[in-house]
Short mmCIF file of C-alpha atoms in Angstrom, two decimals:
data_model
loop_
_atom_site.label_atom_id
_atom_site.label_comp_id
_atom_site.label_asym_id
_atom_site.label_seq_id
_atom_site.Cartn_x
_atom_site.Cartn_y
_atom_site.Cartn_z
CA UNK A 246 -79.53 81.43 203.75
CA UNK A 247 -78.46 81.85 207.20
CA UNK A 248 -78.55 77.98 206.91
CA UNK A 249 -76.06 78.46 204.35
CA UNK A 250 -73.95 80.54 206.24
CA UNK A 251 -72.87 79.01 209.18
CA UNK A 252 -72.35 76.35 207.70
CA UNK A 253 -69.78 77.82 205.10
CA UNK A 254 -68.49 79.27 208.46
CA UNK A 255 -68.40 75.73 210.46
CA UNK A 256 -66.08 74.25 207.38
CA UNK A 257 -63.68 77.47 207.38
CA UNK A 258 -63.13 77.39 211.11
CA UNK A 259 -62.58 73.47 210.62
CA UNK A 260 -59.83 74.50 207.81
CA UNK A 261 -58.46 77.10 209.60
CA UNK A 262 -57.67 74.89 212.94
CA UNK A 263 -56.35 72.01 210.97
CA UNK A 264 -53.90 74.14 209.15
CA UNK A 265 -53.06 75.73 212.56
CA UNK A 266 -52.96 72.48 214.01
CA UNK A 267 -50.71 70.72 210.68
CA UNK A 268 -48.52 73.75 209.36
CA UNK A 269 -46.16 73.30 211.96
CA UNK A 270 -45.10 69.42 211.40
CA UNK A 271 -45.14 69.74 208.08
CA UNK A 272 -42.96 72.96 207.77
CA UNK A 273 -40.40 70.71 210.56
CA UNK A 274 -40.69 67.86 208.05
CA UNK A 275 -40.00 70.49 204.56
CA UNK A 276 -37.49 72.71 206.50
CA UNK A 277 -35.22 68.84 207.19
CA UNK A 278 -34.92 68.49 203.23
CA UNK A 279 -33.69 72.02 203.33
CA UNK A 280 -30.28 72.62 201.63
CA UNK A 281 -29.82 76.07 203.50
CA UNK A 282 -29.07 76.76 207.38
CA UNK A 283 -31.56 79.35 207.44
CA UNK A 284 -34.94 78.29 208.04
CA UNK A 285 -36.31 80.60 205.27
CA UNK A 286 -38.98 81.04 202.36
CA UNK A 287 -38.03 80.44 199.58
CA UNK A 288 -35.79 77.60 199.94
CA UNK A 289 -32.74 77.26 198.14
CA UNK A 290 -32.97 73.73 197.54
CA UNK A 291 -33.23 70.22 198.22
CA UNK A 292 -31.18 67.98 200.08
CA UNK A 293 -30.33 65.08 202.38
CA UNK A 294 -27.72 66.76 204.18
CA UNK A 295 -29.48 66.48 207.13
CA UNK A 296 -30.05 62.98 207.58
CA UNK A 297 -26.40 62.83 206.82
CA UNK A 298 -25.49 64.69 209.56
CA UNK A 299 -27.82 63.35 211.93
CA UNK A 300 -26.55 59.29 212.07
CA UNK A 301 -23.08 60.27 211.32
CA UNK A 302 -23.53 61.36 215.69
CA UNK A 303 -22.30 59.39 217.62
CA UNK A 304 -25.32 60.64 220.31
CA UNK A 305 -27.66 59.92 217.46
CA UNK A 306 -27.52 57.00 218.16
CA UNK A 307 -26.79 56.45 221.81
CA UNK A 308 -30.37 58.26 222.09
CA UNK A 309 -32.22 55.92 219.29
CA UNK A 310 -31.16 52.94 221.63
CA UNK A 311 -32.55 54.19 224.85
CA UNK A 312 -35.44 54.84 223.45
CA UNK A 313 -35.90 51.63 221.27
CA UNK A 314 -35.42 50.25 224.99
CA UNK A 315 -37.78 52.30 227.07
CA UNK A 316 -40.15 51.76 224.58
CA UNK A 317 -39.91 48.41 223.26
CA UNK A 318 -40.23 47.19 227.63
CA UNK A 319 -42.89 49.42 227.88
CA UNK A 320 -44.79 47.81 225.28
CA UNK A 321 -44.68 44.95 226.73
CA UNK A 322 -45.34 45.57 230.34
CA UNK A 323 -48.16 47.87 229.92
CA UNK A 324 -49.99 45.82 227.45
CA UNK A 325 -48.73 42.59 229.54
CA UNK A 326 -50.12 44.54 233.39
CA UNK A 327 -52.64 46.38 231.77
CA UNK A 328 -54.60 43.50 229.55
CA UNK A 329 -54.72 41.46 233.42
CA UNK A 330 -56.15 44.89 234.84
CA UNK A 331 -58.69 44.75 232.09
CA UNK A 332 -59.62 41.07 232.32
CA UNK A 333 -60.40 42.06 236.37
CA UNK A 334 -62.64 45.31 235.30
CA UNK A 335 -64.36 43.93 232.77
CA UNK A 336 -66.44 41.73 235.01
CA UNK A 337 -66.88 44.18 237.61
CA UNK A 338 -70.20 45.97 237.83
CA UNK A 339 -70.12 49.82 236.69
CA UNK A 340 -69.69 51.50 239.30
CA UNK A 341 -67.14 49.07 240.60
CA UNK A 342 -65.24 49.60 237.72
CA UNK A 343 -65.62 53.39 237.06
CA UNK A 344 -63.82 53.78 240.21
CA UNK A 345 -60.97 51.71 238.96
CA UNK A 346 -61.31 53.56 235.83
CA UNK A 347 -60.43 56.82 237.85
CA UNK A 348 -58.01 55.23 240.66
CA UNK A 349 -55.53 54.17 237.42
CA UNK A 350 -56.54 56.89 235.55
CA UNK A 351 -55.45 59.74 237.71
CA UNK A 352 -51.37 59.49 236.40
CA UNK A 353 -52.71 60.17 233.19
CA UNK A 354 -54.53 62.92 234.14
CA UNK A 355 -51.79 64.87 236.10
CA UNK A 356 -49.32 67.40 234.91
CA UNK A 357 -46.37 65.44 233.46
CA UNK A 358 -44.02 67.91 235.46
CA UNK A 359 -45.98 66.95 238.56
CA UNK A 360 -45.56 63.79 237.95
CA UNK A 361 -42.45 63.68 237.63
CA UNK A 362 -41.17 65.17 240.32
CA UNK A 363 -43.69 63.11 242.33
CA UNK A 364 -41.84 60.39 241.26
CA UNK A 365 -38.52 61.84 241.10
CA UNK A 366 -39.24 62.27 245.15
CA UNK A 367 -40.20 58.64 245.52
CA UNK A 368 -37.34 57.58 243.68
CA UNK A 369 -35.08 59.65 245.80
CA UNK A 370 -36.93 58.29 249.43
CA UNK A 371 -36.51 54.83 248.04
CA UNK A 372 -32.92 55.63 246.95
CA UNK A 373 -33.66 54.27 243.30
CA UNK A 374 -30.66 54.85 241.19
CA UNK A 375 -32.34 57.27 237.96
CA UNK A 376 -31.34 54.75 234.81
CA UNK A 377 -33.32 53.85 232.19
CA UNK A 378 -35.86 51.40 234.39
CA UNK A 379 -36.80 54.41 236.23
CA UNK A 380 -38.31 55.78 233.52
CA UNK A 381 -40.01 52.86 232.31
CA UNK A 382 -41.50 52.07 235.64
CA UNK A 383 -42.33 55.98 235.31
CA UNK A 384 -43.87 55.44 231.51
CA UNK A 385 -45.92 52.84 232.55
CA UNK A 386 -47.82 55.44 235.00
CA UNK A 387 -49.29 56.69 232.17
CA UNK A 388 -49.16 54.22 229.56
CA UNK A 389 -51.16 51.66 231.29
CA UNK A 390 -53.95 53.91 232.13
CA UNK A 391 -54.40 53.88 228.17
CA UNK A 392 -53.83 50.23 227.20
CA UNK A 393 -56.68 49.24 229.77
CA UNK A 394 -59.19 51.69 228.68
CA UNK A 395 -58.66 50.03 225.17
CA UNK A 396 -58.70 46.99 226.20
CA UNK A 397 -61.51 47.32 228.69
CA UNK A 398 -63.70 48.81 225.95
CA UNK A 399 -63.00 45.36 223.49
CA UNK A 400 -63.79 43.05 226.29
CA UNK A 401 -66.84 44.34 227.14
CA UNK A 402 -68.87 42.63 223.92
CA UNK A 403 -67.09 40.17 224.90
CA UNK A 404 -68.58 35.98 225.00
CA UNK A 405 -67.49 34.82 228.04
CA UNK A 406 -69.14 31.66 228.01
CA UNK A 407 -66.34 30.33 225.56
CA UNK A 408 -63.78 31.49 228.60
CA UNK A 409 -66.87 29.44 231.15
CA UNK A 410 -67.15 26.38 228.56
CA UNK A 411 -62.81 25.92 228.95
CA UNK A 412 -62.43 25.77 232.41
CA UNK A 413 -65.52 23.48 232.51
CA UNK A 414 -63.38 20.99 230.69
CA UNK A 415 -60.12 21.14 232.58
CA UNK A 416 -58.49 24.27 230.87
CA UNK A 417 -56.23 26.35 233.39
CA UNK A 418 -56.25 30.11 233.61
CA UNK A 419 -53.10 30.74 231.54
CA UNK A 420 -54.19 27.33 228.64
CA UNK A 421 -57.84 29.65 229.05
CA UNK A 422 -55.71 32.59 228.03
CA UNK A 423 -53.89 31.54 225.41
CA UNK A 424 -56.19 29.17 223.13
CA UNK A 425 -59.68 31.08 223.60
CA UNK A 426 -59.35 34.98 224.98
CA UNK A 427 -55.55 35.88 223.39
CA UNK A 428 -56.57 35.20 219.43
CA UNK A 429 -59.56 37.09 220.36
CA UNK A 430 -58.10 39.89 221.13
CA UNK A 431 -55.08 40.07 219.18
CA UNK A 432 -55.06 42.79 217.66
CA UNK A 433 -56.44 45.03 219.90
CA UNK A 434 -53.69 43.90 222.08
CA UNK A 435 -50.72 44.54 219.63
CA UNK A 436 -52.69 48.04 219.31
CA UNK A 437 -52.57 48.98 222.51
CA UNK A 438 -48.76 48.36 222.76
CA UNK A 439 -47.97 50.43 219.87
CA UNK A 440 -50.65 53.81 221.60
CA UNK A 441 -48.28 52.77 224.44
CA UNK A 442 -45.35 52.11 222.47
CA UNK A 443 -45.92 56.08 221.13
CA UNK A 444 -46.60 57.74 224.22
CA UNK A 445 -43.49 56.48 225.67
CA UNK A 446 -41.45 57.60 223.01
CA UNK A 447 -43.16 61.21 222.82
CA UNK A 448 -42.40 61.82 226.00
CA UNK A 449 -39.72 64.57 227.20
CA UNK A 450 -40.64 66.18 230.58
CA UNK A 451 -40.96 62.69 232.73
CA UNK A 452 -38.37 60.98 230.63
CA UNK A 453 -36.02 64.75 231.34
CA UNK A 454 -37.06 64.12 235.19
CA UNK A 455 -36.07 60.66 235.02
CA UNK A 456 -32.93 59.71 233.08
CA UNK A 457 -30.26 60.64 235.12
CA UNK A 458 -27.54 60.30 232.32
CA UNK A 459 -27.67 59.80 228.75
CA UNK A 460 -30.49 60.44 226.48
CA UNK A 461 -33.69 59.73 224.71
CA UNK A 462 -35.07 60.72 221.19
CA UNK A 463 -36.95 63.75 222.36
CA UNK A 464 -34.10 64.91 224.60
CA UNK A 465 -31.66 64.90 222.59
CA UNK A 466 -33.80 67.09 220.63
CA UNK A 467 -33.58 69.40 223.75
CA UNK A 468 -29.73 69.07 223.80
CA UNK A 469 -29.54 70.34 220.19
CA UNK A 470 -31.69 72.94 220.60
CA UNK A 471 -29.79 73.95 223.66
CA UNK A 472 -26.65 74.65 221.20
CA UNK A 473 -28.20 76.59 218.32
CA UNK A 474 -30.92 76.24 215.54
CA UNK A 475 -29.53 73.27 213.66
CA UNK A 476 -31.29 71.33 211.12
CA UNK A 477 -30.61 68.77 211.46
CA UNK A 478 -33.36 68.64 214.70
CA UNK A 479 -35.94 69.17 211.81
CA UNK A 480 -34.88 65.98 210.96
CA UNK A 481 -34.57 63.90 213.96
CA UNK A 482 -38.25 65.92 214.65
CA UNK A 483 -39.18 64.31 211.75
CA UNK A 484 -37.82 60.53 212.82
CA UNK A 485 -40.07 60.75 215.57
CA UNK A 486 -42.77 62.28 213.61
CA UNK A 487 -42.78 59.69 211.51
CA UNK A 488 -42.73 56.99 214.37
CA UNK A 489 -45.33 58.59 216.12
CA UNK A 490 -48.07 58.90 213.95
CA UNK A 491 -46.36 55.67 212.05
CA UNK A 492 -47.23 53.48 215.32
CA UNK A 493 -50.38 55.64 216.48
CA UNK A 494 -52.32 54.94 212.55
CA UNK A 495 -51.41 51.22 213.15
CA UNK A 496 -52.33 50.64 216.80
CA UNK A 497 -56.22 52.41 215.38
CA UNK A 498 -56.57 51.10 212.76
CA UNK A 499 -55.62 47.08 215.27
CA UNK A 500 -58.19 48.85 217.75
CA UNK A 501 -60.69 49.15 215.31
CA UNK A 502 -63.32 46.60 216.23
CA UNK A 503 -66.16 45.54 213.62
CA UNK A 504 -67.69 42.90 215.80
#
């Protein structure tokens, strides 16, 4: 009896927690299709007018372009640099690799506001003008640790005898990577890149402090909220949600190593 009650209580708590986390996201998507500008129940009907209003805004396309530039650059650079670091860390001794993980992971563990202020101060001291480039550099600090963790986990089970054999046969380090290592870890690299892009796309705080001028999709949401609660904000939120969840789902599937 006590065991059955305990299971029921655990399941109930689990379901309530899931509802608490998912319900706000569901409401954002639902109200993005509501025909009324008032986000209340019962809904008057369904429409795509808020999506039409969103795509008719010039600032939406500008923000989308900026987000594409930033996330694309972060995906490529974080994967390239993070993979290079992971290949070194994977062959370290346990204590050395633990130290390396800690150092690389510091930006990931810092509050976004603190990291944003630290980077803003750094760029100010160096005289670097705030732009999309500073945002990309800032996003690399907290996306690379994820790439390093993902790729290192894959390389832990890697058969390095193939690399050593290729080098013994006269292959250069670059040729060895592209002909031996890359084909074997390619799904993991693509998955890590998508994770980095999803994290970059979703960031608001660091982007807000370091972009200088212009908007990305998250900062556009903030700007729209300051002028009123327009249902087209829900349409934009739904778009960001789909992009983030979609890329994360694909990334999780790609990085699932099956030996």
